[in-house]
Each structure stands twice: as structure tokens, then as C-alpha cells.
PDB file of C-alpha atoms and ligand atoms in Angstrom:
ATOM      1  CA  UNK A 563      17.812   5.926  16.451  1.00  0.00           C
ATOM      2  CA  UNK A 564      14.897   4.545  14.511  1.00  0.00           C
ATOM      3  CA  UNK A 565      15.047   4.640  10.353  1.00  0.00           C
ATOM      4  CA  UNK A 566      13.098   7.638   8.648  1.00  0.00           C
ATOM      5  CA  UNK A 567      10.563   7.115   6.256  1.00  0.00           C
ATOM      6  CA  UNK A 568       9.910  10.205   3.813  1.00  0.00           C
ATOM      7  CA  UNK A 569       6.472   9.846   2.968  1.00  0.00           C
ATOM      8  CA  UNK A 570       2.996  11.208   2.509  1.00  0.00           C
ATOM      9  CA  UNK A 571      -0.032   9.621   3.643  1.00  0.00           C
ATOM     10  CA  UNK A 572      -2.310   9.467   1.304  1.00  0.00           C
ATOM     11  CA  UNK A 573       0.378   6.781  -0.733  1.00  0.00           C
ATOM     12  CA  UNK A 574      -0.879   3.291  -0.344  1.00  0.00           C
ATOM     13  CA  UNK A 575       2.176   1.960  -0.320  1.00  0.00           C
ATOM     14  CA  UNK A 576       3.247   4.459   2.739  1.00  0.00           C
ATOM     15  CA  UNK A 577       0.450   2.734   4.427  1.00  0.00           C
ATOM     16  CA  UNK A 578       1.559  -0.572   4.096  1.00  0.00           C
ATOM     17  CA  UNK A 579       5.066   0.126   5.542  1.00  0.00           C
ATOM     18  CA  UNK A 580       3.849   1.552   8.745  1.00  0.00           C
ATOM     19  CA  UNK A 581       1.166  -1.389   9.345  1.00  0.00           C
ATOM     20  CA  UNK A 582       4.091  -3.580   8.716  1.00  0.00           C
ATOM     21  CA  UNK A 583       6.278  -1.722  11.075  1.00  0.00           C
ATOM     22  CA  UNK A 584       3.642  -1.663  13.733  1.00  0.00           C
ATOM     23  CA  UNK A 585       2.918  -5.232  13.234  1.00  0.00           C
ATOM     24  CA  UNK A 586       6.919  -6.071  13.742  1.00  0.00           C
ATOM     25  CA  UNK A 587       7.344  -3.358  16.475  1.00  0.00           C
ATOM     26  CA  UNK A 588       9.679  -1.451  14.328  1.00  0.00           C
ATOM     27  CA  UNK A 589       9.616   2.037  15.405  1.00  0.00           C
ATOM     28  CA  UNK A 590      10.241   4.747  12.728  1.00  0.00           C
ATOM     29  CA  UNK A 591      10.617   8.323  12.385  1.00  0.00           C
ATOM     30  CA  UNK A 592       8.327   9.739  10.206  1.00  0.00           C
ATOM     31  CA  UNK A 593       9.352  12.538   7.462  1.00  0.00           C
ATOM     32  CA  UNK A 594       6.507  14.167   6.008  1.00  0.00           C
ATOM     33  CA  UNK A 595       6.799  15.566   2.405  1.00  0.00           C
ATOM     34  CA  UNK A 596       4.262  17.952   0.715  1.00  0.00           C
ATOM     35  CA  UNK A 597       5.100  16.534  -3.220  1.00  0.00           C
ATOM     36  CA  UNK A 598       2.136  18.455  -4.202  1.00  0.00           C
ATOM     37  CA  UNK A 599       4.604  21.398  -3.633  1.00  0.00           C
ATOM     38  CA  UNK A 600       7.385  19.744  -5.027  1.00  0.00           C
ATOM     39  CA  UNK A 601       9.205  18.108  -2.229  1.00  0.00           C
ATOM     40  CA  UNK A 602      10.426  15.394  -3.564  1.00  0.00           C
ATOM     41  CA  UNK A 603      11.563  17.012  -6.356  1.00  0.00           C
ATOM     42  CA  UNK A 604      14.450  19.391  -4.062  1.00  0.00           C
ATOM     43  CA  UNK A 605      18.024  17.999  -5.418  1.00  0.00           C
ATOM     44  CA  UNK A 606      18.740  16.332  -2.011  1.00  0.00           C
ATOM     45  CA  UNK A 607      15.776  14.435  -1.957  1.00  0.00           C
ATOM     46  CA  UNK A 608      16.549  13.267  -5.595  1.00  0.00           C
ATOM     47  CA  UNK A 609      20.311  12.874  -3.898  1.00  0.00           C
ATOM     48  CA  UNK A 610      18.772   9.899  -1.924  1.00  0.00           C
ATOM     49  CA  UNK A 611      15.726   8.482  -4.371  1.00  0.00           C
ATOM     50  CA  UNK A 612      16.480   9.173  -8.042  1.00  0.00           C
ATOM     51  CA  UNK A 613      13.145   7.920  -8.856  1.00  0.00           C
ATOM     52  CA  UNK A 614      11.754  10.477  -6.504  1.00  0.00           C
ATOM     53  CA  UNK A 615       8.924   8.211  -4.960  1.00  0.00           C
ATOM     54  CA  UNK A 616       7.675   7.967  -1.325  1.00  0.00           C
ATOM     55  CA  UNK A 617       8.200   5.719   0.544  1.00  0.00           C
ATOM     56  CA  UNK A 618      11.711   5.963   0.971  1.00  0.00           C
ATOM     57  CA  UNK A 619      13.389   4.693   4.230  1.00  0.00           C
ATOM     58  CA  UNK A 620      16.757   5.736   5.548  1.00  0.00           C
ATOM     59  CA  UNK A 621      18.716   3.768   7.986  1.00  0.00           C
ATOM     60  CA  UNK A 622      20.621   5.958  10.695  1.00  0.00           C
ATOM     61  CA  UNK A 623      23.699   4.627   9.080  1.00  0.00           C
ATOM     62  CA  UNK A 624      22.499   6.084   5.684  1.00  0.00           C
ATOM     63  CA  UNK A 625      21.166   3.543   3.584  1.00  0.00           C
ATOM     64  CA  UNK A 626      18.387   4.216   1.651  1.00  0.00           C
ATOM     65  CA  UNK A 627      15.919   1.887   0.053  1.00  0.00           C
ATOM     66  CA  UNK A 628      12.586   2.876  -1.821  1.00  0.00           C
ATOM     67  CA  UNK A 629       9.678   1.035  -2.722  1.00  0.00           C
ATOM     68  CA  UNK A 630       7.047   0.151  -0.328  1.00  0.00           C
ATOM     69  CA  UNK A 631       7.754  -3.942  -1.673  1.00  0.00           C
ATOM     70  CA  UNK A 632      11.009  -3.997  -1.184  1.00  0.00           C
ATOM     71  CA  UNK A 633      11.034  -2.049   2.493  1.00  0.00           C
ATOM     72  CA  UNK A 634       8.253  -3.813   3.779  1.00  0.00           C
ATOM     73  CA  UNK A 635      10.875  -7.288   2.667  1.00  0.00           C
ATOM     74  CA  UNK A 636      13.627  -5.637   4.368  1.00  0.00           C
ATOM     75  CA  UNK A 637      11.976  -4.290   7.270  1.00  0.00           C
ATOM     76  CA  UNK A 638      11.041  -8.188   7.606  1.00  0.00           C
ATOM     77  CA  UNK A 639      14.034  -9.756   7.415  1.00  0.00           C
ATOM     78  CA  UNK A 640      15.984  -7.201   9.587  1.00  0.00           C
ATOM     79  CA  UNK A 641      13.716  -6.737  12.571  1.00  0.00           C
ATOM     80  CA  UNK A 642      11.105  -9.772  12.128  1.00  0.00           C
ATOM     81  CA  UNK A 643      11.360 -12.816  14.394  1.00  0.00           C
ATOM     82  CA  UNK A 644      10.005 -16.264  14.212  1.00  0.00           C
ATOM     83  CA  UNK A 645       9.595 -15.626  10.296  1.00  0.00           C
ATOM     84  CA  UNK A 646       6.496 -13.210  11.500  1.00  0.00           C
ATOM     85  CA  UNK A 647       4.583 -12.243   8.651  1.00  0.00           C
ATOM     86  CA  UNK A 648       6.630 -13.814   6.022  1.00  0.00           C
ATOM     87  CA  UNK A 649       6.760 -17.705   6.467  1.00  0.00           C
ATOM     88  CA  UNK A 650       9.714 -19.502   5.769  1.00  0.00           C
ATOM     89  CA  UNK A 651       8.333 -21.458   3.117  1.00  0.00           C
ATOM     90  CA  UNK A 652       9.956 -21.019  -0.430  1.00  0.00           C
ATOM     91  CA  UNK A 653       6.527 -21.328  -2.416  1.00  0.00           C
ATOM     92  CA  UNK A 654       4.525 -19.272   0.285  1.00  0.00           C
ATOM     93  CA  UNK A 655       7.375 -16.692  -0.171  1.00  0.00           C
ATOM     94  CA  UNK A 656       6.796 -17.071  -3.749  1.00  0.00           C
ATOM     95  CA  UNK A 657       3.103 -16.324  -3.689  1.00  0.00           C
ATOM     96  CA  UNK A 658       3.336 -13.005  -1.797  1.00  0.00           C
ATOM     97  CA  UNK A 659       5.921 -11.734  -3.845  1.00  0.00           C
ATOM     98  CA  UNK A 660       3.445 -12.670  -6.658  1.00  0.00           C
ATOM     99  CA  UNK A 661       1.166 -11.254  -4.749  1.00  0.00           C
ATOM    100  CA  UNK A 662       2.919  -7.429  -4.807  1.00  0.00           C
ATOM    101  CA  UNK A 663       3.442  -7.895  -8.800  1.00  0.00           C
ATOM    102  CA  UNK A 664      -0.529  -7.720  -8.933  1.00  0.00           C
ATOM    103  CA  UNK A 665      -0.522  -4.953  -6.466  1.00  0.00           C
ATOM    104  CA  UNK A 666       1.941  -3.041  -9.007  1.00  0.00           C
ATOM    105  CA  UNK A 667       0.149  -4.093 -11.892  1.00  0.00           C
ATOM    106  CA  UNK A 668      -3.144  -4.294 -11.750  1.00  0.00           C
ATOM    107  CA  UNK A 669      -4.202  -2.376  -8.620  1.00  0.00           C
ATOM    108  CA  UNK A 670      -1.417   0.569  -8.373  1.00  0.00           C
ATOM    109  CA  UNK A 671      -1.843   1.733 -11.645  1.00  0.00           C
ATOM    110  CA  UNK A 672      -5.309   2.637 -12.124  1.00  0.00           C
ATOM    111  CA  UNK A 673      -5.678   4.288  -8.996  1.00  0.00           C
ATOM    112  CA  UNK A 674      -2.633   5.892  -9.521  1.00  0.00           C
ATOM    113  CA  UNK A 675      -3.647   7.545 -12.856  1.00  0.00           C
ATOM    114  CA  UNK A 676      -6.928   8.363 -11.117  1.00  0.00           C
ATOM    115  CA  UNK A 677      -5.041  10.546  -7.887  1.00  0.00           C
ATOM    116  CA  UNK A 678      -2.733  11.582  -9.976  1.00  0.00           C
ATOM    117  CA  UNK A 679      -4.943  13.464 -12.372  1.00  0.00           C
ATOM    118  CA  UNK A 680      -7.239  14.502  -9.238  1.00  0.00           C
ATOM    119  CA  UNK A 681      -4.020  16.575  -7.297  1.00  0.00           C
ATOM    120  CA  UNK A 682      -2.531  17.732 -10.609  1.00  0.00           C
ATOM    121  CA  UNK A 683      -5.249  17.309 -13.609  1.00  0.00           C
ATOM    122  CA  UNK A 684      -9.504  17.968 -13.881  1.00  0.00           C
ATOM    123  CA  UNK A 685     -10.097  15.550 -11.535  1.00  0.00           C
ATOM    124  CA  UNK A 686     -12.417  13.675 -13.718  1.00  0.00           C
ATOM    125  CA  UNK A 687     -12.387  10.260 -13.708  1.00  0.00           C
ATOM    126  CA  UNK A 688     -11.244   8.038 -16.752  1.00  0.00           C
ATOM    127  CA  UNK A 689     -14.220   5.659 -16.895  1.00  0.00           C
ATOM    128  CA  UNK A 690     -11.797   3.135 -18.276  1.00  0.00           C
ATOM    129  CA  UNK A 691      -9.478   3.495 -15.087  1.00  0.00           C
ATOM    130  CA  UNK A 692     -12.753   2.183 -13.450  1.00  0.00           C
ATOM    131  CA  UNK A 693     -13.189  -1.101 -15.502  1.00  0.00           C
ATOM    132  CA  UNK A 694      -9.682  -1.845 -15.168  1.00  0.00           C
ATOM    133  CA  UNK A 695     -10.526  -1.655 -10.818  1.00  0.00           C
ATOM    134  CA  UNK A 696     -13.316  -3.810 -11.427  1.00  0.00           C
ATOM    135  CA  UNK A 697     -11.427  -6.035 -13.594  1.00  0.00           C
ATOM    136  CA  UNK A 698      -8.759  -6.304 -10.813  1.00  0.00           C
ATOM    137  CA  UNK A 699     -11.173  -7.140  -8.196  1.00  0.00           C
ATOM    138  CA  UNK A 700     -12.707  -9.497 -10.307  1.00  0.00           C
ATOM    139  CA  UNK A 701      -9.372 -10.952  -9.847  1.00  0.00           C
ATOM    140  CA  UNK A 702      -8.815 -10.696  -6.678  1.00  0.00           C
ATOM    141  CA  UNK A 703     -12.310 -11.923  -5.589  1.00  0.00           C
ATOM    142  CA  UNK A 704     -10.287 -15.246  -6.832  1.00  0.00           C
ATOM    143  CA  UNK A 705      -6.974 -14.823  -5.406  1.00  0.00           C
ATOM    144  CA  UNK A 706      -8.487 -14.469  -1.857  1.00  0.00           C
ATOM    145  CA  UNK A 707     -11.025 -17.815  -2.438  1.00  0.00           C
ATOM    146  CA  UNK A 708     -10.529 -21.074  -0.036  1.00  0.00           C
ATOM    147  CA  UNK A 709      -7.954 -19.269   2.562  1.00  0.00           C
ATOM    148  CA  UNK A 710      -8.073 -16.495   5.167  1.00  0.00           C
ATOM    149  CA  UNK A 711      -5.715 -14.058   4.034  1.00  0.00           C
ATOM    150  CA  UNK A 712      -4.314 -12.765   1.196  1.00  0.00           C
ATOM    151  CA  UNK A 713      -1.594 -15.880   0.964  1.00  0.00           C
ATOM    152  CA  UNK A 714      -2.843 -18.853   3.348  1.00  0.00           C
ATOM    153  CA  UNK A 715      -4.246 -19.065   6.624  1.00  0.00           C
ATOM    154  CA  UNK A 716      -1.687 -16.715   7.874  1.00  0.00           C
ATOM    155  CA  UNK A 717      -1.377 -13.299   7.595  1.00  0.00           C
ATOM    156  CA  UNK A 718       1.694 -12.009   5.678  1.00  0.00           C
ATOM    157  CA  UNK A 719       3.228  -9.092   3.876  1.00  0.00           C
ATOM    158  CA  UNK A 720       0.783  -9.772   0.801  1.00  0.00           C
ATOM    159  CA  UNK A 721      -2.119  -8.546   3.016  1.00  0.00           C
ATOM    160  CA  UNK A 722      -0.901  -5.154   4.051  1.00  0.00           C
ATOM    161  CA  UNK A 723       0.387  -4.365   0.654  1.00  0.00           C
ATOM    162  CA  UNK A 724      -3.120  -5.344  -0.953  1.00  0.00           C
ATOM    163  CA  UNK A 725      -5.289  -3.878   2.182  1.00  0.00           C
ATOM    164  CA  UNK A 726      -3.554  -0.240   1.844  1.00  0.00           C
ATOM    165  CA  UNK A 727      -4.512   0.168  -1.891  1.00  0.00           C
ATOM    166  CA  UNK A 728      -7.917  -2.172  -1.966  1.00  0.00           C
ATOM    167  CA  UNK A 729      -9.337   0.246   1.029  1.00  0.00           C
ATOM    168  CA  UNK A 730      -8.418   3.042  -0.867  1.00  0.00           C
ATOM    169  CA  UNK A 731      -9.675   1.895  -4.288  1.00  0.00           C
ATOM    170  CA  UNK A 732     -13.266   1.002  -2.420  1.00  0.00           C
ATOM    171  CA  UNK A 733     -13.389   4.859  -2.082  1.00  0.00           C
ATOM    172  CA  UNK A 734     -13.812   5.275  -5.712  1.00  0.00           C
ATOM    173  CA  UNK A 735     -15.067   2.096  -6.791  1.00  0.00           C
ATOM    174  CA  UNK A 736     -17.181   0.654  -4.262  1.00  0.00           C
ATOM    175  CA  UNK A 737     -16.397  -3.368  -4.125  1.00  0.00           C
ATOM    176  CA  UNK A 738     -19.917  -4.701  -3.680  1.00  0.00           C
ATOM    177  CA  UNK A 739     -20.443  -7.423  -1.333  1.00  0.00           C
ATOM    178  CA  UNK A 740     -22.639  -9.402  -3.397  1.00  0.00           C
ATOM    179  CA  UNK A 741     -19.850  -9.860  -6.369  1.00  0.00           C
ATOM    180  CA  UNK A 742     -17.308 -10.004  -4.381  1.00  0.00           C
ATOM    181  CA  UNK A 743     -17.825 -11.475  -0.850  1.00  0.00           C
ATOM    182  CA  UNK A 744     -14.110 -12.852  -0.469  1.00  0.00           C
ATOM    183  CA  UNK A 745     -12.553  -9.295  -0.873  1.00  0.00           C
ATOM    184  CA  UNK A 746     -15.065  -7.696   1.711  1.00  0.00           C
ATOM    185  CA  UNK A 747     -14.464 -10.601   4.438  1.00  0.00           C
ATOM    186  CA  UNK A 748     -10.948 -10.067   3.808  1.00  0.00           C
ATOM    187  CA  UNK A 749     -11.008  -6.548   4.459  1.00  0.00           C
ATOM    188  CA  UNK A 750     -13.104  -7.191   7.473  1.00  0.00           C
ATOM    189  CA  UNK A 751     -10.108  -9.466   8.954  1.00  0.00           C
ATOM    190  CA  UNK A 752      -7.340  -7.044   8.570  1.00  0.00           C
ATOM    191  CA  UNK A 753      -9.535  -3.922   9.802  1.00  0.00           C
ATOM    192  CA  UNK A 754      -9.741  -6.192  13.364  1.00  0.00           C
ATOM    193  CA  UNK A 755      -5.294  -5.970  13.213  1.00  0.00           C
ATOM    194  CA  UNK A 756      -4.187  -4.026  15.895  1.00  0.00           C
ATOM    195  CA  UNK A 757      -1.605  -2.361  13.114  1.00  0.00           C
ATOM    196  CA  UNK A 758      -4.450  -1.625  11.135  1.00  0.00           C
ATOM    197  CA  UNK A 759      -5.157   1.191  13.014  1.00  0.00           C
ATOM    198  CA  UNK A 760      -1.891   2.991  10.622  1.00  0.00           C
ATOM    199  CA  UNK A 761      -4.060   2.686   7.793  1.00  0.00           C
ATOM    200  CA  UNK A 762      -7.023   4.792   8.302  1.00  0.00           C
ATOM    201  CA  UNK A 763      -5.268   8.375   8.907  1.00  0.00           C
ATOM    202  CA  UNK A 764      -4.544   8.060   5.400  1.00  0.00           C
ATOM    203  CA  UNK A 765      -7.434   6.621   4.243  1.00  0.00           C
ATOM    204  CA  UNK A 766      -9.496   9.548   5.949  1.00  0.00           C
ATOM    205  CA  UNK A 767      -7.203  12.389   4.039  1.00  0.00           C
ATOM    206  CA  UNK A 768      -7.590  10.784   0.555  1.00  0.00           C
ATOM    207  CA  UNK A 769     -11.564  10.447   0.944  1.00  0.00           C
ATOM    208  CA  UNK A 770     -11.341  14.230   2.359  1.00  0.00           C
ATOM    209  CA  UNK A 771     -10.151  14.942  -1.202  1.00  0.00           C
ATOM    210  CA  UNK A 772     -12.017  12.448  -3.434  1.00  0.00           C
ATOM    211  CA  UNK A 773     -15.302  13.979  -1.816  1.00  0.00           C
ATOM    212  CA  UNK A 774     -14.501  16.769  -3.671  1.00  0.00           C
ATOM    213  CA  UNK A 775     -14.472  15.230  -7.365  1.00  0.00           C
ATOM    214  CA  UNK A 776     -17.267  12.875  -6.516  1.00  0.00           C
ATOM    215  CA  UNK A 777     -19.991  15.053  -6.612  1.00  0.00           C
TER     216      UNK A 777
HETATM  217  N1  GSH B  22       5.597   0.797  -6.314  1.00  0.00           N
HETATM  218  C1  GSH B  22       6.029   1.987  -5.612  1.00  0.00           C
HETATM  219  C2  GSH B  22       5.114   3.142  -5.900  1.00  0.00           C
HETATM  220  C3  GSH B  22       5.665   4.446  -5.367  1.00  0.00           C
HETATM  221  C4  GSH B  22       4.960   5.649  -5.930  1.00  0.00           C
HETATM  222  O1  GSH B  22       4.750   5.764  -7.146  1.00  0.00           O
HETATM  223  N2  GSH B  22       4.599   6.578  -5.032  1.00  0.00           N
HETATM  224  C5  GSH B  22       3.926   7.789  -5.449  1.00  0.00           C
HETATM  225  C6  GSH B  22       2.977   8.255  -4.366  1.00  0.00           C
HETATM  226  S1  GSH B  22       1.659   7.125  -4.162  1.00  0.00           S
HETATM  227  C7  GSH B  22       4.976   8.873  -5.637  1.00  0.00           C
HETATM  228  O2  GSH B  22       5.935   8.944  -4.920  1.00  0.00           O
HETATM  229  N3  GSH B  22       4.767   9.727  -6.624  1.00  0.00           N
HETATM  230  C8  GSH B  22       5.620  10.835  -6.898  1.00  0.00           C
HETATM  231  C9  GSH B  22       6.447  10.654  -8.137  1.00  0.00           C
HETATM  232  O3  GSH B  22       6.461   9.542  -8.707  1.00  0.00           O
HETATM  233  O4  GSH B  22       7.070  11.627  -8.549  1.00  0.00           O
HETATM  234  C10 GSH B  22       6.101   1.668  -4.108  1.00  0.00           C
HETATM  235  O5  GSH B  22       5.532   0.653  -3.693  1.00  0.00           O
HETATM  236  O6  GSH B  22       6.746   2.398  -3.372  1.00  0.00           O
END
């Protein structure tokens, strides 16, 4: 039996699990939760995830683990051959786990106020959330110069976990190809992925609703 993944689509970090799982031929049962209605709120979803976030995978022998990071790591080392998509290099490891601390802190959290507030607030958006994106892509822009993808000349974890988010961010805050020409070769690359494809369901539902506060 494949694992389940409770999720919702419109999370980035949902995203990134099933490109990774596509990518490593992981198949997994998907568990669709409505949290605008509460969902994973219900005591036995808080039973398995305390912190009540999606993704959350569960093994057919029960485990649970949470956090798109930390799933996409596992899902890696359990099913992943040849060191596919995470090289077994300890500083290249190093760099796309640094790699998911930006994703967390720079890119996550603006975006995150920003849905947030259009599913439960006014829907306006905090003109400050937007110069903290273009701040973070201003980063970025660097983190991606003189290699391919996201961490070397290889693609890894780092990219899916940044690609989910980045494509979703460009929604809101265009990222101009003029100021920064690394991010939108980058994207270009991982849009040609085969597993790409698990992205842009998603991607479609969360500009379905944006359309509506960007008037
Ligand atoms: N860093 C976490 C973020 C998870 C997260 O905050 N997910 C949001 C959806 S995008 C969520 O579940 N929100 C509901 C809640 O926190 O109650 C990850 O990678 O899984």
C-alpha cells in the first residue's frame, strides 16, 4: 500500500512532495482536506499532526511525519536510488538543507501571511509582505548565479522546494526578467521536468482565487 499524504493543493509545500515523489517514482495516496472548513482541525487529525499542518504523510505501518522538508528528506532516503536528487556529498547536502531554511524564512512567510489573510481575512494585500518577496528574490536572483539549479549543476531537493513556492509567489509579485534573469531561467528548467507536471494543478487553483483580490 502506498503512504497517504493529507494535503491541500494550493500548499506549496504539498507541491513539492508530490514532484519529489513523481521524480523518485514513489506512488502515494492522496488525502484531500478542506482546512478552510476546518479539517485539520477534527481531533483525529490533530491525533496524528499536533501542529495541524498539511503536508502530513502516513506510512501504512502508521508513522507519521509532517513538514514538506523533512518528507521530501525521508521520502529520499527511503525510496531514492543512486543518491537521486540528493547527492551524497556532505557540503552539497549542506547547501540544500540551507537552501529549505530560506524557503521557510524568507519565501514561506510572506506569502503565507498574504493567503492566509486572502481565505480567512480582507484579502488585501500588506504592501510590506510585497517588499519582503522582492527582497527575497533579490536574494535568490544570487543564490541561483554561476550553476543550473538551485544547488549545482544537478537538480536536487532544493529545487522543488523553492520552484513550488517561487511559481506561486510570481502570481502575486511578478519576478521580472530584466532584474532577475537567473530566477526566470531557473524556473524555465524545472517547468521542462517531467514531475513538474504535479505542480501546476495547484498553481492553477491558487491563481483561480488570487484573481479575485487582484482586481
Ligand atoms: N514548513 C511547513 C509549512 C506547513 C504549513 O504551514 N502549511 C499550511 C498550508 S500552506 C497549513 O497547513 N496551514 C494550516 C495551519 O497551520 O493550521 C511545511 O513545509 O510543511
Amino acid at each position: 500500500m502506498a503512504p497517504t499524504l493529507y494535503m491541500i493543493e494550493t500548499s506549496t509545500s504539498t507541491r513539492a512532495v508530490l514532484m519529489v515523489a513523481k521524480a523518485l517514482g514513489v506512488e502515494i495516496t492522496k488525502h484531500y482536506l478542506d482546512i478552510t472548513a476546518g479539517e485539520h482541525l477534527t481531533p483525529e487529525f490533530l491525533k496524528l499532526n499536533p501542529q495541524h499542518t498539511v503536508p502530513t504523510l502516513v506510512e501504512e505501518d502508521g508513522k507519521v511525519l509532517w513538514d514538506g522538508h523533512a518528507i521530501v528528506l525521508y521520502l529520499v532516503d527511503k525510496y531514492g536510488k543512486d543518491n537521486f536528487l540528493y547527492p551524497n556529498d556532505s557540503y552539497t547536502r549542506a547547501i540544500i538543507h540551507q537552501m529549505f531554511y530560506f524557503e521557510a524564512e524568507y519565501l514561506f512567510p510572506p506569502l503565507s501571511k498574504i493567503t492566509k489573510n486572502m481565505f480567512y481575512g480582507n484579502g488585501k494585500i500588506d504592501p510590506n509582505l510585497l517588499d519582503d518577496m522582492g527582497e527575497a528574490y533579490g536574494i535568490l536572483e544570487k543564490l541561483l548565479e554561476g550553476h543550473l539549479w538551485a544547488v549545482g549543476n544537478e537538480t536536487t531537493l532544493a529545487d522543488f522546494s523553492i520552484i513550488s513556492i517561487i511559481t506561486t509567489m510570481d502570481m502575486v509579485l511578478p519576478i521580472d526578467s530584466k532584474t532577475f534573469p537567473n530566477i526566470r531561467a531557473w524556473i524555465k528548467r524545472v517547468e521542462n521536468l517531467p514531475c513538474y507536471k504535479e505542480n501546476i494543478p495547484g498553481l492553477r487553483v491558487y491563481k483561480k482565487v488570487l484573481k479575485k483580490y487582484l482586481k
